[in-house]
Amino acid sequence: MFQQLSDFHEWFKQRAEANTYQISVVALDQLDGWGFDGDSGNLSHRSGKFFSIEGIEVATDHREVPTWSQPIILQPEIGILGILVKSFAGVPHCLMQAKMEPGNINGLQISPTVQATRSNYTRVHGGSSVPYLEHFLAPRAGRVVFDSLQSEQGSWFLNKRNRNMIVAVDDDVEVRDDFCWLSVPQLRELVHAENIVNMDSRTVLSGMSFLTGDTGGGEALHTTHELLSWFTEVKARYRLDRQVIRLSEVKDWIRSSDRISHELELFFNVIGVSVRASNREVMSWSQPMFQPTCQGVIAFVTRWIKGVRHLLVHARTEPGTGDVVEMSPTVNCSPENYRGLGRDQQPPFLDFVLAAPPERILVDVVHSEEGGRFYHAENRYQLVEADEDFPLEVPPDFVWMTVSQLTSFVPYGNHVNVGARSLLTCITRRPDLEEAA
Amino acid sequence: MFQQLSDFHEWFKQRAEANTYQISVVALDQLDGWGFDGDSGNLSHRSGKFFSIEGIEVATDHREVPTWSQPIILQPEIGILGILVKSFAGVPHCLMQAKMEPGNINGLQISPTVQATRSNYTRVHGGSSVPYLEHFLAPRAGRVVFDSLQSEQGSWFLNKRNRNMIVAVDDDVEVRDDFCWLSVPQLRELVHAENIVNMDSRTVLSGMSFLTGDTGGGEALHTTHELLSWFTEVKARYRLDRQVIRLSEVKDWIRSSDRISHELELFFNVIGVSVRASNREVMSWSQPMFQPTCQGVIAFVTRWIKGVRHLLVHARTEPGTGDVVEMSPTVNCSPENYRGLGRDQQPPFLDFVLAAPPERILVDVVHSEEGGRFYHAENRYQLVEADEDFPLEVPPDFVWMTVSQLTSFVPYGNHVNVGARSLLTCITRRPDLEEAA
């Protein structure tokens, strides 16, 4: 345990020095074990394991353009993202891991106690090589505080879900190398530091209601029934048709020997990465990754309504999510991808967020997305305060809800998208966020 | 309004006499407007509307057999099933319709205020021909009490969802021919009469918490968090892979000019039906329907735990539902379909339910499934009481929960399957169900 956060930073620096790794971008046709299928052009591992990159064709009446096709990651396995929690002197602490992922900006980031694939956790014979996994498999000794299937990035993954778990234990837990206990107050601080707490941690922590908490008493603008009705209405109103196609059939994308890119250099590139890491044992592998071409903006607009802080939630359609929409931040996009489109095709409220003066930006931190699939995929997470002039009347696919209302939908899965969950974790209890204006 | 239920039955009889209709079973190749596609063998309407019958190939580790293929109904549109509620002298009443559907056993059954397809309710021009639809479309005057997307029969429909709505109004409502106000106490009685309250009504009414109510105070065996964790665990544990195939590729099914049947005469037949109805205007049409080969059993086993009535809920896998499992009654099957299988392939607890003595069967009523798609599809809905000897330890895909816990999952959609919702509506508040044993 760390008395002060500076002690953690010292430990984290030591972990970075103890673990050496080397990451190089390589051509897609030089990835060891990976290859393009002769017929379909799909990119997959020769073992059939891990994931594959195929194409998807999308038709919808709820995005800036009505149809497109794009490469997408298929990884049907449900993995476990689990955080072990234990109280020390009455303060809950999370067992976190300093973990290298090839796509991380800083190499090491803080990740959950366990990140395991289904292949790991269903392995009946030979035991598991994943430390602490036994705490997350039934029958388990601990108390499950949070356990639900959550969607990941719908613009890059097709129907990808991970099992997000928080398990509380009372027994002693051995702390292995690269692991540490961080108290909930310390994590609250840390999520405001750039590129330290990884996406997997942020999504799991969104299920920890004592971390995000509620924003005071008072009455919400809408009841939970009204919010569910709004969500139902938006799902029934819009259409999302998608079809998996061959990677070779994807239009407007160009495959060279090096990489796959959009012809206008927008959205993302599919690149190859080669990794050599020493984490007690020497490991090396190579894999394809998605590399976004620019930084994204993930922002909630917030305002006081009837003395309670509300967030402006968007029902957002993405090609790879399980249903037509999920609850999303007000803005969730990479602005540069829209530079060629007309004014009426710009995402709603993007102008408002980009023009916000610094004193109106209550949360402002750059985090990266999952470093195992996405290479240097950074988003700027913001909470932008609107004043009383900001309209209460919003477009039909937006709704105002309180922080605790949005948090209450998280446990049901497939309600709150990954951007919103990640941002919820950054909207931690702070007096200046809670006190009525 | 009806002072007594006998008045309703009198009115209902009159409605049956006022509306004449003639339903005949016809050969599939004589259906007007419907035909088999030359390549795929799929059965669809020449307009491309309504629905189509195609094939599905299923692989799962969570059913009696690991793989099979079968015909299945594809109808991607989300329809509205809506009930209008208004209080008279403090008693909530539901506006119900006496509606003929070709598959109904008794011709007329009591259906929701509105059953509308998306084509109906998105028709911008020319107004709507569906009475009372305006109460269910935004912006609407009433108060939405319940509004969520609910799955339908996963063994016969692929990913079919309807929007279930209850809207409360205070204003006067004109009662048209074939419509009537039924009080909630009257509906509680009526759901125990055979084949009167149709499936669409029963599923919507399951969202009316003041109808199903909770079963007393006391403590549930598991918390809601534990139940969600159980649900997550089952979803992560089992696998359901399905693929839409051509109807002509379905194995073990035989297509004659008349109908499509399983070679062992199990499960269901696809038949043709021709309808002539006079409901003020003369209407006639023909369509294919699914006709089950035998009656099904849909039963909850119930017992008192810590002084609170609990239901034994099964996480059931069906080929057409949105996720790997949904919460289902303890038993949900047609026993005759299992006669050729070994003892270890019989559905769990089926023996227990079939052997229950009459005094242990607290609810026992035969209802039919949706008469617009299913022909004489009857299920026997039962609540079967187990005594204190019945084990609290149950297989991992079963869990005990209270009536109010199961009811609380209904509004989130895709949690509680249609059989469980229908049966929940039949488990109405009755003193003998509520008092501790």
Short mmCIF file of N, CA, C and O in Angstrom, two decimals, chain A residues 41-90:
data_model
loop_
_atom_site.label_atom_id
_atom_site.label_comp_id
_atom_site.label_asym_id
_atom_site.label_seq_id
_atom_site.Cartn_x
_atom_site.Cartn_y
_atom_site.Cartn_z
N GLY A 41 -9.64 -12.49 -48.19
CA GLY A 41 -8.80 -11.37 -47.82
C GLY A 41 -8.82 -11.08 -46.32
O GLY A 41 -8.19 -10.14 -45.85
N ASN A 42 -9.56 -11.90 -45.55
CA ASN A 42 -9.61 -11.69 -44.09
C ASN A 42 -8.25 -11.95 -43.46
O ASN A 42 -7.50 -12.83 -43.90
N LEU A 43 -7.95 -11.19 -42.43
CA LEU A 43 -6.66 -11.30 -41.75
C LEU A 43 -6.85 -12.07 -40.44
O LEU A 43 -7.61 -11.64 -39.58
N SER A 44 -6.20 -13.21 -40.33
CA SER A 44 -6.39 -14.00 -39.10
C SER A 44 -5.12 -14.77 -38.77
O SER A 44 -4.18 -14.86 -39.57
N HIS A 45 -5.11 -15.33 -37.54
CA HIS A 45 -3.97 -16.12 -37.09
C HIS A 45 -4.11 -17.54 -37.61
O HIS A 45 -5.22 -18.05 -37.68
N ARG A 46 -3.00 -18.16 -37.95
CA ARG A 46 -3.09 -19.49 -38.57
C ARG A 46 -3.67 -20.53 -37.61
O ARG A 46 -4.19 -21.54 -38.03
N SER A 47 -3.63 -20.25 -36.30
CA SER A 47 -4.22 -21.18 -35.31
C SER A 47 -5.73 -21.06 -35.24
O SER A 47 -6.38 -21.89 -34.63
N GLY A 48 -6.29 -20.02 -35.85
CA GLY A 48 -7.72 -19.76 -35.72
C GLY A 48 -8.06 -19.09 -34.40
O GLY A 48 -9.23 -18.82 -34.13
N LYS A 49 -7.06 -18.82 -33.58
CA LYS A 49 -7.32 -18.23 -32.26
C LYS A 49 -7.21 -16.70 -32.28
O LYS A 49 -7.08 -16.10 -33.33
N PHE A 50 -7.26 -16.11 -31.12
CA PHE A 50 -7.13 -14.67 -30.92
C PHE A 50 -8.31 -13.92 -31.56
O PHE A 50 -9.39 -13.91 -31.01
N PHE A 51 -8.12 -13.32 -32.71
CA PHE A 51 -9.21 -12.55 -33.33
C PHE A 51 -8.95 -12.51 -34.83
O PHE A 51 -7.90 -12.96 -35.29
N SER A 52 -9.91 -12.02 -35.58
CA SER A 52 -9.70 -11.86 -37.01
C SER A 52 -10.19 -10.48 -37.41
O SER A 52 -10.97 -9.84 -36.71
N ILE A 53 -9.67 -10.00 -38.54
CA ILE A 53 -10.12 -8.72 -39.07
C ILE A 53 -10.85 -9.00 -40.38
O ILE A 53 -10.26 -9.57 -41.31
N GLU A 54 -12.14 -8.68 -40.40
CA GLU A 54 -12.96 -8.92 -41.57
C GLU A 54 -13.62 -7.60 -41.97
O GLU A 54 -13.21 -6.54 -41.51
N GLY A 55 -14.64 -7.67 -42.81
CA GLY A 55 -15.30 -6.44 -43.23
C GLY A 55 -16.73 -6.39 -42.72
O GLY A 55 -17.32 -7.43 -42.38
N ILE A 56 -17.27 -5.18 -42.63
CA ILE A 56 -18.69 -5.05 -42.27
C ILE A 56 -19.30 -3.98 -43.17
O ILE A 56 -18.64 -2.98 -43.51
N GLU A 57 -20.55 -4.27 -43.57
CA GLU A 57 -21.29 -3.33 -44.41
C GLU A 57 -22.46 -2.84 -43.57
O GLU A 57 -23.18 -3.65 -42.98
N VAL A 58 -22.61 -1.55 -43.48
CA VAL A 58 -23.56 -0.95 -42.55
C VAL A 58 -24.56 -0.08 -43.31
O VAL A 58 -24.18 0.66 -44.22
N ALA A 59 -25.84 -0.20 -42.94
CA ALA A 59 -26.88 0.71 -43.44
C ALA A 59 -27.68 1.17 -42.24
O ALA A 59 -28.16 0.34 -41.46
N THR A 60 -27.81 2.48 -42.07
CA THR A 60 -28.53 3.00 -40.91
C THR A 60 -29.10 4.37 -41.23
O THR A 60 -28.57 5.09 -42.10
N ASP A 61 -30.16 4.74 -40.54
CA ASP A 61 -30.71 6.09 -40.68
C ASP A 61 -30.34 6.93 -39.45
O ASP A 61 -30.99 7.94 -39.17
N HIS A 62 -29.27 6.52 -38.75
CA HIS A 62 -28.94 7.20 -37.50
C HIS A 62 -27.47 7.53 -37.39
O HIS A 62 -26.90 7.55 -36.30
N ARG A 63 -26.82 7.80 -38.52
CA ARG A 63 -25.44 8.29 -38.52
C ARG A 63 -25.30 9.37 -39.59
O ARG A 63 -26.24 9.65 -40.33
N GLU A 64 -24.09 9.93 -39.67
CA GLU A 64 -23.87 11.04 -40.57
C GLU A 64 -24.01 10.63 -42.03
O GLU A 64 -24.39 11.43 -42.88
N VAL A 65 -23.67 9.40 -42.36
CA VAL A 65 -23.83 8.90 -43.73
C VAL A 65 -24.67 7.63 -43.65
O VAL A 65 -24.63 6.90 -42.66
N PRO A 66 -25.48 7.37 -44.69
CA PRO A 66 -26.45 6.27 -44.58
C PRO A 66 -25.85 4.87 -44.77
O PRO A 66 -26.38 3.91 -44.22
N THR A 67 -24.78 4.75 -45.52
CA THR A 67 -24.18 3.43 -45.73
C THR A 67 -22.67 3.55 -45.81
O THR A 67 -22.14 4.56 -46.27
N TRP A 68 -21.98 2.55 -45.34
CA TRP A 68 -20.54 2.46 -45.55
C TRP A 68 -20.10 1.03 -45.26
O TRP A 68 -20.85 0.23 -44.73
N SER A 69 -18.84 0.76 -45.64
CA SER A 69 -18.24 -0.51 -45.21
C SER A 69 -16.87 -0.20 -44.63
O SER A 69 -16.29 0.85 -44.90
N GLN A 70 -16.36 -1.09 -43.82
CA GLN A 70 -15.10 -0.82 -43.10
C GLN A 70 -14.53 -2.14 -42.57
O GLN A 70 -15.26 -3.12 -42.43
N PRO A 71 -13.25 -2.16 -42.26
CA PRO A 71 -12.70 -3.33 -41.55
C PRO A 71 -13.21 -3.34 -40.11
O PRO A 71 -13.49 -2.28 -39.55
N ILE A 72 -13.34 -4.52 -39.53
CA ILE A 72 -13.82 -4.63 -38.16
C ILE A 72 -13.19 -5.86 -37.50
O ILE A 72 -12.87 -6.84 -38.20
N ILE A 73 -13.02 -5.81 -36.18
CA ILE A 73 -12.40 -6.91 -35.44
C ILE A 73 -13.47 -7.88 -34.97
O ILE A 73 -14.43 -7.45 -34.34
N LEU A 74 -13.31 -9.16 -35.29
CA LEU A 74 -14.21 -10.19 -34.78
C LEU A 74 -13.50 -10.99 -33.70
O LEU A 74 -12.46 -11.60 -33.95
N GLN A 75 -14.05 -10.98 -32.50
CA GLN A 75 -13.46 -11.70 -31.38
C GLN A 75 -14.61 -12.12 -30.48
O GLN A 75 -14.93 -11.48 -29.49
N PRO A 76 -15.29 -13.23 -30.88
CA PRO A 76 -16.53 -13.59 -30.19
C PRO A 76 -16.36 -14.02 -28.74
O PRO A 76 -17.32 -14.01 -27.99
N GLU A 77 -15.16 -14.37 -28.32
CA GLU A 77 -14.96 -14.82 -26.94
C GLU A 77 -15.25 -13.74 -25.91
O GLU A 77 -14.91 -12.58 -26.11
N ILE A 78 -15.86 -14.16 -24.81
CA ILE A 78 -16.09 -13.25 -23.69
C ILE A 78 -14.93 -13.38 -22.71
O ILE A 78 -14.71 -14.44 -22.14
N GLY A 79 -14.17 -12.31 -22.53
CA GLY A 79 -13.08 -12.32 -21.57
C GLY A 79 -13.53 -11.82 -20.21
O GLY A 79 -14.63 -11.31 -20.05
N ILE A 80 -12.68 -12.02 -19.21
CA ILE A 80 -12.95 -11.51 -17.87
C ILE A 80 -12.05 -10.32 -17.58
O ILE A 80 -10.83 -10.40 -17.77
N LEU A 81 -12.65 -9.20 -17.17
CA LEU A 81 -11.91 -8.09 -16.60
C LEU A 81 -12.35 -7.99 -15.15
O LEU A 81 -13.50 -7.65 -14.87
N GLY A 82 -11.43 -8.34 -14.24
CA GLY A 82 -11.85 -8.43 -12.84
C GLY A 82 -10.95 -7.64 -11.91
O GLY A 82 -9.73 -7.66 -12.06
N ILE A 83 -11.57 -6.95 -10.97
CA ILE A 83 -10.80 -6.22 -9.95
C ILE A 83 -11.14 -6.81 -8.58
O ILE A 83 -12.30 -6.96 -8.23
N LEU A 84 -10.08 -7.14 -7.83
CA LEU A 84 -10.22 -7.66 -6.47
C LEU A 84 -10.18 -6.47 -5.50
O LEU A 84 -9.32 -5.61 -5.61
N VAL A 85 -11.15 -6.45 -4.57
CA VAL A 85 -11.26 -5.34 -3.63
C VAL A 85 -11.16 -5.89 -2.21
O VAL A 85 -11.75 -6.92 -1.90
N LYS A 86 -10.43 -5.17 -1.38
CA LYS A 86 -10.29 -5.56 0.02
C LYS A 86 -10.16 -4.29 0.85
O LYS A 86 -9.54 -3.32 0.42
N SER A 87 -10.79 -4.31 2.02
CA SER A 87 -10.72 -3.12 2.88
C SER A 87 -9.53 -3.21 3.82
O SER A 87 -9.30 -4.25 4.44
N PHE A 88 -8.80 -2.13 3.89
CA PHE A 88 -7.72 -2.01 4.88
C PHE A 88 -8.06 -0.79 5.74
O PHE A 88 -8.26 0.31 5.20
N ALA A 89 -8.16 -0.99 7.04
CA ALA A 89 -8.55 0.08 7.96
C ALA A 89 -9.81 0.78 7.49
O ALA A 89 -9.91 2.02 7.53
N GLY A 90 -10.75 -0.02 6.96
CA GLY A 90 -12.03 0.54 6.57
C GLY A 90 -12.05 1.22 5.21
O GLY A 90 -13.10 1.67 4.76
#
